[in-house]
CSV table of C-alpha atoms in Angstrom, one decimal:
chain,number,residue,atom,x,y,z
A,1,MET,CA,0.2,-0.2,-0.1
A,2,HIS,CA,1.8,3.2,-0.7
A,3,GLY,CA,1.8,6.1,1.2
A,4,ALA,CA,3.6,9.9,1.8
A,5,ALA,CA,5.8,11.9,3.8
A,6,PHE,CA,4.9,14.9,5.1
A,7,GLY,CA,7.9,17.3,6.0
A,8,GLY,CA,9.7,14.1,6.2
A,9,ALA,CA,7.4,11.7,8.6
A,10,HIS,CA,6.1,9.8,6.7
A,11,SER,CA,2.4,8.4,6.9
A,12,LYS,CA,3.5,5.0,8.0
A,13,GLU,CA,4.6,6.0,11.2
A,14,TYR,CA,1.3,7.3,12.2
A,15,ALA,CA,-0.1,3.8,11.3
A,16,ALA,CA,-1.6,5.4,8.5
A,17,ILE,CA,-3.3,3.7,5.5
A,18,MET,CA,-3.7,5.8,2.8
A,19,ASN,CA,-6.7,4.8,1.1
A,20,TYR,CA,-5.8,7.9,-1.7
A,21,ALA,CA,-4.2,10.6,-2.2
A,22,ARG,CA,-5.6,12.5,-5.8
A,23,VAL,CA,-3.5,15.6,-7.4
A,24,THR,CA,-5.5,18.1,-8.7
A,25,PRO,CA,-3.7,20.3,-12.1
A,26,PRO,CA,-3.8,23.7,-11.2
A,27,ALA,CA,-5.4,26.2,-13.8
A,28,ALA,CA,-3.8,28.6,-15.8
A,29,LYS,CA,-5.1,32.0,-15.1
A,30,GLU,CA,-6.3,33.3,-18.1
A,31,ASN,CA,-7.2,36.9,-19.0
A,32,TYR,CA,-9.7,37.8,-21.6
A,33,VAL,CA,-11.0,40.9,-22.7
A,34,ASP,CA,-14.1,41.7,-24.6
A,35,ILE,CA,-14.5,43.5,-28.2
A,36,ALA,CA,-17.8,45.6,-27.6
A,37,GLY,CA,-19.9,45.1,-30.2
A,38,GLY,CA,-17.4,42.7,-32.1
A,39,ASP,CA,-17.1,38.8,-32.2
A,40,SER,CA,-14.9,36.6,-29.4
A,41,ASP,CA,-12.2,38.5,-26.9
A,42,ILE,CA,-8.4,39.7,-26.6
A,43,ASP,CA,-6.8,36.1,-24.9
A,44,LEU,CA,-4.0,38.4,-22.8
A,45,THR,CA,-3.4,35.2,-21.3
A,46,GLU,CA,0.2,34.9,-22.1
A,47,ALA,CA,0.7,39.0,-22.9
A,48,VAL,CA,3.3,39.0,-19.8
A,49,GLY,CA,6.0,36.2,-21.0
A,50,GLY,CA,3.8,32.8,-21.2
A,51,VAL,CA,1.2,30.9,-19.3
A,52,VAL,CA,1.3,31.0,-15.2
A,53,PHE,CA,-0.9,28.8,-13.2
A,54,GLY,CA,-2.8,29.1,-9.8
A,55,ASP,CA,-2.3,26.3,-7.0
A,56,GLY,CA,-2.8,22.7,-7.3
A,57,GLN,CA,-4.6,20.8,-4.7
A,58,ILE,CA,-4.1,17.3,-3.1
A,59,ASP,CA,-6.9,15.0,-1.5
A,60,PHE,CA,-6.1,12.0,1.1
A,61,LYS,CA,-7.7,9.8,2.8
A,62,PHE,CA,-6.0,7.7,6.0
A,63,THR,CA,-7.8,5.5,7.6
A,64,PHE,CA,-6.2,4.2,11.3
A,65,PHE,CA,-7.2,1.2,13.9
A,66,ARG,CA,-6.7,3.6,16.4
A,67,ARG,CA,-7.7,7.0,17.7
A,68,GLU,CA,-4.7,8.2,19.4
A,69,ASP,CA,-2.5,7.5,15.8
A,70,GLU,CA,-5.5,9.5,13.8
A,71,GLU,CA,-5.1,12.8,16.6
A,72,ARG,CA,-0.8,12.3,16.8
A,73,MET,CA,-1.0,12.6,12.4
A,74,LYS,CA,-3.6,15.8,12.7
A,75,ASP,CA,-1.3,17.7,15.3
A,76,ALA,CA,2.0,17.6,13.5
A,77,LEU,CA,-0.2,18.7,10.1
A,78,HIS,CA,-2.6,20.7,10.6
A,79,GLY,CA,-2.5,23.5,9.1
A,80,ARG,CA,1.7,23.9,8.8
A,81,ARG,CA,3.9,24.2,5.2
A,82,MET,CA,6.0,21.7,4.3
A,83,GLU,CA,7.6,19.0,1.2
A,84,ILE,CA,5.6,16.3,0.2
A,85,ILE,CA,6.4,13.3,-0.9
A,86,LEU,CA,4.0,10.7,-3.0
A,87,ASP,CA,5.0,6.8,-2.8
A,88,ARG,CA,4.1,6.3,-5.9
A,89,GLU,CA,6.6,9.1,-7.4
A,90,PRO,CA,9.6,8.7,-4.8
A,91,GLU,CA,11.8,11.5,-7.7
A,92,PHE,CA,9.4,14.5,-6.8
A,93,TYR,CA,8.2,16.9,-4.0
A,94,TYR,CA,5.4,18.9,-3.7
A,95,GLU,CA,5.3,22.0,-1.9
A,96,GLY,CA,2.5,23.5,0.6
A,97,ARG,CA,0.5,23.8,3.0
A,98,VAL,CA,-1.3,21.0,4.5
A,99,LYS,CA,-5.2,21.6,6.7
A,100,CYS,CA,-7.5,18.2,8.0
A,101,THR,CA,-10.7,18.8,6.5
A,102,LYS,CA,-12.8,16.0,8.2
A,103,GLU,CA,-12.8,13.4,11.0
A,104,GLU,CA,-15.1,10.4,10.6
A,105,LEU,CA,-15.6,7.0,12.7
A,106,HIS,CA,-17.2,3.9,11.1
A,107,GLY,CA,-17.5,1.3,13.0
A,108,SER,CA,-13.6,0.8,15.0
A,109,LEU,CA,-11.7,2.6,12.1
A,110,TYR,CA,-11.4,5.7,12.4
A,111,GLU,CA,-10.5,8.4,8.7
A,112,LEU,CA,-9.1,11.7,8.3
A,113,TYR,CA,-9.6,13.3,5.2
A,114,ILE,CA,-6.7,16.5,4.0
A,115,THR,CA,-6.4,18.7,2.0
A,116,ALA,CA,-2.6,19.9,0.7
A,117,LYS,CA,-3.0,23.6,-1.4
A,118,VAL,CA,0.5,23.2,-3.6
A,119,LYS,CA,2.4,25.1,-5.7
A,120,PRO,CA,1.5,24.7,-10.0
A,121,TYR,CA,4.7,22.4,-9.8
A,122,LYS,CA,6.7,19.4,-8.4
A,123,PHE,CA,9.9,19.4,-8.0
A,124,GLU,CA,12.7,17.2,-8.8
A,125,ARG,CA,14.3,16.1,-5.7
A,126,ARG,CA,17.9,16.0,-7.3
A,127,GLU,CA,19.2,19.3,-8.3
A,128,THR,CA,20.8,19.3,-12.0
A,129,VAL,CA,24.0,20.1,-11.8
A,130,HIS,CA,26.1,21.1,-15.4
A,131,ILE,CA,30.1,21.8,-15.5
A,132,GLU,CA,31.8,23.6,-17.9
A,133,SER,CA,35.5,24.4,-18.4
A,134,VAL,CA,36.9,26.7,-20.3
A,135,GLU,CA,40.4,27.2,-22.0
A,136,GLY,CA,40.1,30.3,-24.4
A,137,MET,CA,38.3,28.6,-27.2
A,138,PRO,CA,34.6,29.3,-26.9
A,139,ARG,CA,32.0,26.7,-25.7
A,140,GLU,CA,29.1,26.5,-25.3
A,141,ALA,CA,26.5,24.8,-22.1
A,142,VAL,CA,23.4,23.4,-23.4
A,143,LEU,CA,20.9,23.3,-20.5
A,144,SER,CA,18.0,21.6,-20.0
A,145,ASN,CA,14.7,22.4,-18.5
A,146,SER,CA,10.8,20.9,-17.8
A,147,ARG,CA,8.1,23.2,-18.1
A,148,MET,CA,8.7,25.4,-15.2
A,149,PRO,CA,11.4,28.5,-15.6
A,150,VAL,CA,14.0,28.3,-13.2
A,151,MET,CA,16.8,30.8,-12.8
A,152,PRO,CA,20.4,28.9,-12.0
A,153,GLU,CA,22.8,29.3,-9.6
A,154,VAL,CA,25.8,30.1,-11.9
A,155,THR,CA,29.7,29.2,-9.9
A,156,VAL,CA,32.6,30.6,-11.4
A,157,SER,CA,35.9,29.7,-11.1
A,158,GLY,CA,37.9,32.1,-13.0
A,159,ASP,CA,37.4,34.8,-15.5
A,160,ILE,CA,34.5,33.5,-17.7
A,161,THR,CA,32.1,35.8,-20.1
A,162,LEU,CA,28.1,33.8,-20.5
A,163,THR,CA,26.0,35.0,-24.0
A,164,TYR,CA,22.6,34.1,-23.7
A,165,GLU,CA,20.0,35.4,-26.4
A,166,GLY,CA,22.5,37.7,-27.7
A,167,VAL,CA,23.2,39.5,-23.9
A,168,GLY,CA,26.9,39.2,-22.1
A,169,TYR,CA,27.5,38.7,-18.8
A,170,HIS,CA,31.3,39.0,-17.5
A,171,MET,CA,31.8,36.9,-14.3
A,172,GLU,CA,34.8,36.5,-12.3
A,173,ASP,CA,35.4,33.9,-9.2
A,174,GLY,CA,31.6,33.6,-7.1
A,175,VAL,CA,28.3,32.9,-7.4
A,176,TYR,CA,25.5,34.4,-9.1
A,177,ARG,CA,21.8,34.2,-9.8
A,178,VAL,CA,20.9,36.7,-13.3
A,179,PRO,CA,17.4,37.1,-13.9
A,180,GLU,CA,17.8,37.6,-17.4
A,181,LEU,CA,19.8,34.2,-17.4
A,182,THR,CA,15.9,32.4,-16.8
A,183,LEU,CA,15.8,29.3,-18.5
A,184,TYR,CA,12.2,28.1,-20.0
A,185,GLU,CA,11.2,24.5,-21.4
A,186,GLY,CA,13.6,22.9,-23.6
A,187,ARG,CA,16.9,23.1,-24.5
A,188,SER,CA,18.9,26.5,-23.6
A,189,ARG,CA,22.3,27.4,-25.2
A,190,ILE,CA,25.1,29.9,-23.3
A,191,GLY,CA,27.9,30.9,-25.2
A,192,LEU,CA,31.4,30.7,-22.8
A,193,THR,CA,34.6,32.7,-23.7
A,194,GLY,CA,37.4,32.9,-21.0
A,195,ARG,CA,39.4,31.0,-18.9
A,196,GLY,CA,38.5,29.1,-16.0
A,197,THR,CA,35.9,26.8,-14.7
A,198,VAL,CA,31.2,27.4,-14.4
A,199,LYS,CA,28.7,25.5,-12.5
A,200,PHE,CA,25.3,25.8,-13.2
A,201,ALA,CA,22.9,24.1,-10.9
A,202,TYR,CA,18.9,24.4,-10.5
A,203,ARG,CA,15.7,22.4,-9.9
A,204,LYS,CA,13.5,21.4,-12.1
A,205,GLY,CA,9.9,21.6,-11.5
A,206,ARG,CA,7.2,19.4,-13.7
A,207,LEU,CA,3.4,20.6,-14.1
A,208,ILE,CA,1.8,18.9,-11.5
């Protein structure tokens, strides 16, 4: 039987049986402008550079043989924001606030219903790291990304210039985050010149 980990504590630690974990995808934040006297609407959903989303939701139901176990789980989780890992997809985690919405007693079984309001993306637990060494000759780093836009952390040892979408960024020893250097879905190509080593570190997110 699959379960789930909430903030590092697995449901089995509460002797809980997970009946289900139902994931509801986030809704796109749509924006339409009515055309008075004209057909259809103007769709401005992607006017700011892409589709953005609201929160998603995960609905859980757990069953217990003892009331004290159900009470322990409710006390540990209710109202708290935490990472959630489902056993059925251990390579990802969700992030959101948990609340216990209902308790029921059926004979000798105790049931607890939990809802988690989560970010629209599930995050890879393993961080993506890409390292390139530059020794005078121009090089190109090809970075792949999932649906969630992400700004990588760039660690430079040496003296290197990065070129991304036609703009150059000169970097010496240090750690950098450049808002203009945001990776979108697919492959991004970053030109590298100079001498030294550059490391890109980022966490991919997939739409839930």
